[in-house]
Amino acid sequence: MTRSPSRGTAGAPPHAQYDEALRLGILREATRRLRSAAPEKLGLRPLAASQGTSTTAIYTMFGGKSGLLAAVAEEADRMLAEALRESLRHDSVETDMRSLCRAYRRWALENQGLYALVVAEPVRSPRTDPGHRDPQWREPLLEIVDALVDEGVFRATDVREATTSIWASLHGVVSLELSVWRQSPSAEQYFETQLAAVLRSWAAGEGQRATPHGSANSSTGMVG
């Protein structure tokens, strides 16, 4: 039996008693289901039934499937950002960079449906308007790239440009693993090879890296 709220006093409409607990329940269950299912496979009827309600609740509180997926995408964005920050050990900015990139891959493999939602909007239509806020998950990557440039590990460059380039490379190799190499025993090595290549491509040239005391050091330390 579905949990359809009854008409309240003073002629309140049926949806007046759709509460925040129900909304959160629907959102949490949709997020759980999309860890492994593609967004287009999310069925609203079984989702609503699992929460003891009808699809009317989803349309009322989220505006339909597209609104629900947008809400799940926000939650997935937060989850990925948290996973990336948790990967940082702060031993060195170079070690943190590799740890963050590996955490990105690991989260995508463990949350394939959510990953599709997280990256869908940036891939479809990169936003450049001043009021647009970057996804939360980009912030740790931006911070690490900024630190690498600041310490002279990466060559002097526009931090956002470098971040976007690195992300594009990560997304490309992760997407190939999800769609083509999922069962390949070499998938991790493919990722590591691409990671080393992209980090090397941004590394400061020989003799350009500054040490904490201002002297030059030719080692980039970004491979391996």
Coordinates of C-alpha atoms in Angstrom, one line a residue:
M1 CA 0.0 0.0 0.0
T2 CA 1.5 3.3 -1.0
R3 CA 2.0 6.1 1.4
S4 CA -0.2 8.8 -0.2
P5 CA -0.8 11.6 2.1
S6 CA -4.4 12.3 2.8
R7 CA -6.1 15.7 2.4
G8 CA -5.4 17.7 5.5
T9 CA -7.5 20.2 7.3
A10 CA -8.7 23.4 5.8
G11 CA -8.6 21.8 2.3
A12 CA -4.9 21.3 2.2
P13 CA -3.8 19.6 -1.1
P14 CA -2.7 16.0 -0.9
H15 CA 1.0 16.9 -1.5
A16 CA 1.0 19.2 1.5
Q17 CA 2.2 16.4 3.7
Y18 CA 5.0 15.2 1.5
D19 CA 7.7 15.9 4.1
E20 CA 11.5 16.3 4.1
A21 CA 11.9 12.8 5.5
L22 CA 10.2 11.3 2.4
R23 CA 12.2 13.5 0.1
L24 CA 15.5 12.4 1.7
G25 CA 14.4 8.8 1.6
I26 CA 13.7 9.0 -2.1
L27 CA 17.0 10.8 -2.7
R28 CA 19.1 8.3 -0.7
E29 CA 17.5 5.3 -2.4
A30 CA 17.9 6.8 -5.9
T31 CA 21.6 7.5 -5.0
R32 CA 22.0 3.9 -3.8
R33 CA 20.5 2.4 -6.9
L34 CA 22.5 4.6 -9.2
R35 CA 25.8 3.4 -7.8
S36 CA 25.7 0.5 -10.3
A37 CA 22.8 1.4 -12.6
A38 CA 22.9 3.8 -15.5
P39 CA 20.7 6.9 -15.0
E40 CA 18.4 6.0 -17.8
K41 CA 17.7 2.7 -16.1
L42 CA 16.3 4.3 -12.9
G43 CA 12.6 3.4 -12.7
L44 CA 10.4 5.9 -10.9
R45 CA 7.6 3.5 -10.0
P46 CA 9.8 0.9 -8.2
L47 CA 11.7 3.7 -6.5
A48 CA 8.5 5.3 -5.2
A49 CA 7.2 2.0 -4.1
S50 CA 10.3 1.3 -2.1
Q51 CA 9.5 4.4 -0.1
G52 CA 5.9 3.6 0.4
T53 CA 4.6 6.3 -1.9
S54 CA 3.7 7.0 -5.5
T55 CA 5.4 8.7 -8.4
T56 CA 3.3 11.7 -7.7
A57 CA 5.6 12.4 -4.8
I58 CA 8.6 12.4 -7.0
Y59 CA 7.0 14.8 -9.5
T60 CA 5.8 17.0 -6.7
M61 CA 9.1 17.2 -4.8
F62 CA 11.6 16.9 -7.6
G63 CA 9.7 18.0 -10.7
G64 CA 10.1 14.6 -12.3
K65 CA 13.0 12.3 -13.2
S66 CA 15.2 15.0 -14.6
G67 CA 14.9 17.0 -11.3
L68 CA 15.6 13.9 -9.3
L69 CA 18.7 13.0 -11.3
A70 CA 19.9 16.6 -10.8
A71 CA 19.5 16.2 -7.0
V72 CA 21.3 12.9 -7.1
A73 CA 24.1 14.5 -9.2
E74 CA 24.6 17.1 -6.5
E75 CA 24.9 14.4 -3.9
A76 CA 27.3 12.4 -6.1
D77 CA 29.4 15.6 -6.6
R78 CA 29.7 15.9 -2.8
M79 CA 30.6 12.2 -2.4
L80 CA 33.3 12.4 -5.1
A81 CA 34.8 15.6 -3.6
E82 CA 34.9 13.9 -0.2
A83 CA 36.6 10.8 -1.6
L84 CA 39.2 12.9 -3.3
R85 CA 39.9 14.9 -0.1
E86 CA 40.2 11.8 1.9
S87 CA 42.8 10.5 -0.4
L88 CA 45.2 13.3 0.5
R89 CA 47.9 12.5 3.0
H90 CA 49.9 15.7 2.7
D91 CA 53.3 14.0 2.7
S92 CA 54.1 15.9 -0.5
V93 CA 52.1 17.6 -3.1
E94 CA 53.4 15.2 -5.8
T95 CA 52.3 12.2 -3.8
D96 CA 48.9 13.8 -3.1
M97 CA 48.4 14.4 -6.9
R98 CA 48.9 10.8 -7.7
S99 CA 46.8 9.7 -4.8
L100 CA 44.0 12.0 -5.8
C101 CA 44.0 10.8 -9.4
R102 CA 43.9 7.1 -8.3
A103 CA 41.0 7.9 -5.9
Y104 CA 39.1 9.5 -8.8
R105 CA 39.5 6.3 -10.8
R106 CA 38.5 4.1 -7.8
W107 CA 35.4 6.1 -7.1
A108 CA 34.3 6.0 -10.7
L109 CA 34.7 2.2 -10.9
E110 CA 32.7 1.8 -7.6
N111 CA 30.0 4.2 -8.5
Q112 CA 29.5 3.9 -12.3
G113 CA 26.0 5.3 -12.5
L114 CA 26.8 8.2 -10.2
Y115 CA 30.0 8.9 -12.1
A116 CA 27.9 9.3 -15.3
L117 CA 25.8 11.9 -13.6
V118 CA 28.8 13.8 -12.1
V119 CA 30.6 14.2 -15.4
A120 CA 27.5 14.6 -17.7
E121 CA 27.0 18.3 -17.4
P122 CA 30.7 19.4 -17.8
V123 CA 31.1 17.1 -20.8
R124 CA 27.9 18.3 -22.5
S125 CA 28.3 22.0 -22.1
P126 CA 31.3 23.5 -20.3
R127 CA 30.1 26.7 -18.4
T128 CA 32.0 29.9 -18.6
D129 CA 29.5 32.4 -17.2
P130 CA 30.8 34.4 -14.2
G131 CA 28.0 33.1 -11.9
H132 CA 28.7 29.4 -12.6
R133 CA 30.2 27.5 -9.7
D134 CA 32.6 24.6 -10.4
P135 CA 31.5 21.2 -9.2
Q136 CA 32.8 20.5 -5.7
W137 CA 34.9 17.6 -6.8
R138 CA 37.1 19.9 -9.0
E139 CA 38.2 21.9 -6.0
P140 CA 40.7 19.4 -4.6
L141 CA 42.2 18.9 -8.1
L142 CA 42.4 22.7 -8.6
E143 CA 44.2 23.1 -5.3
I144 CA 46.7 20.4 -6.0
V145 CA 47.5 21.7 -9.5
D146 CA 47.8 25.2 -8.0
A147 CA 50.3 23.9 -5.4
L148 CA 52.3 22.0 -8.1
V149 CA 52.6 25.2 -10.2
D150 CA 53.4 27.3 -7.1
E151 CA 56.2 24.9 -6.0
G152 CA 57.7 24.8 -9.5
V153 CA 56.9 21.1 -10.0
F154 CA 54.6 22.0 -12.9
R155 CA 55.7 24.7 -15.4
A156 CA 54.2 28.1 -15.0
T157 CA 50.8 28.0 -16.6
D158 CA 47.1 28.8 -16.2
V159 CA 46.0 26.6 -13.3
R160 CA 42.5 26.1 -14.6
E161 CA 43.8 25.2 -18.0
A162 CA 46.1 22.6 -16.6
T163 CA 43.4 21.3 -14.3
T164 CA 41.0 20.9 -17.2
S165 CA 43.6 19.1 -19.3
I166 CA 44.5 16.7 -16.6
W167 CA 40.8 16.0 -15.8
A168 CA 40.1 15.4 -19.5
S169 CA 42.9 12.8 -19.6
L170 CA 41.6 11.1 -16.4
H171 CA 38.0 11.1 -17.6
G172 CA 39.1 9.6 -21.0
V173 CA 41.1 6.7 -19.6
V174 CA 38.5 6.0 -16.9
S175 CA 35.6 6.1 -19.4
L176 CA 37.6 3.6 -21.6
E177 CA 38.0 1.3 -18.6
L178 CA 34.3 1.5 -17.8
S179 CA 33.2 0.8 -21.3
V180 CA 36.0 -1.2 -23.0
W181 CA 38.6 -2.5 -20.5
R182 CA 36.4 -3.3 -17.5
Q183 CA 37.4 -7.0 -17.5
S184 CA 41.0 -6.4 -18.7
P185 CA 43.7 -7.4 -16.2
S186 CA 45.8 -4.6 -17.8
A187 CA 43.3 -1.8 -17.0
E188 CA 45.1 -0.5 -14.0
Q189 CA 48.4 -0.4 -15.9
Y190 CA 46.8 1.5 -18.7
F191 CA 45.6 4.0 -16.2
E192 CA 49.0 4.3 -14.5
T193 CA 50.7 4.8 -17.9
Q194 CA 48.3 7.6 -18.9
L195 CA 48.6 9.2 -15.4
A196 CA 52.4 9.3 -15.7
A197 CA 52.2 10.7 -19.2
V198 CA 49.9 13.5 -18.4
L199 CA 51.8 14.5 -15.3
R200 CA 55.0 14.5 -17.2
S201 CA 53.5 16.7 -19.9
W202 CA 52.9 19.5 -17.3
A203 CA 56.2 19.0 -15.5
A204 CA 58.7 21.9 -15.3
G205 CA 61.6 21.5 -17.7
E206 CA 65.0 20.4 -16.6
G207 CA 66.6 22.9 -14.4
Q208 CA 63.3 24.9 -13.9
R209 CA 62.1 23.4 -10.7
A210 CA 62.7 25.5 -7.6
T211 CA 63.7 24.0 -4.3
P212 CA 62.4 25.5 -1.0
H213 CA 65.7 27.4 -0.8
G214 CA 65.3 28.8 -4.3
S215 CA 67.9 26.6 -6.0
A216 CA 67.1 24.7 -9.2
N217 CA 66.4 20.9 -9.2
S218 CA 66.1 19.1 -12.5
S219 CA 64.0 16.2 -11.1
T220 CA 60.3 16.5 -11.6
G221 CA 59.4 13.7 -9.3
M222 CA 56.1 13.2 -11.1
V223 CA 56.6 9.8 -12.6
G224 CA 56.0 6.6 -10.6

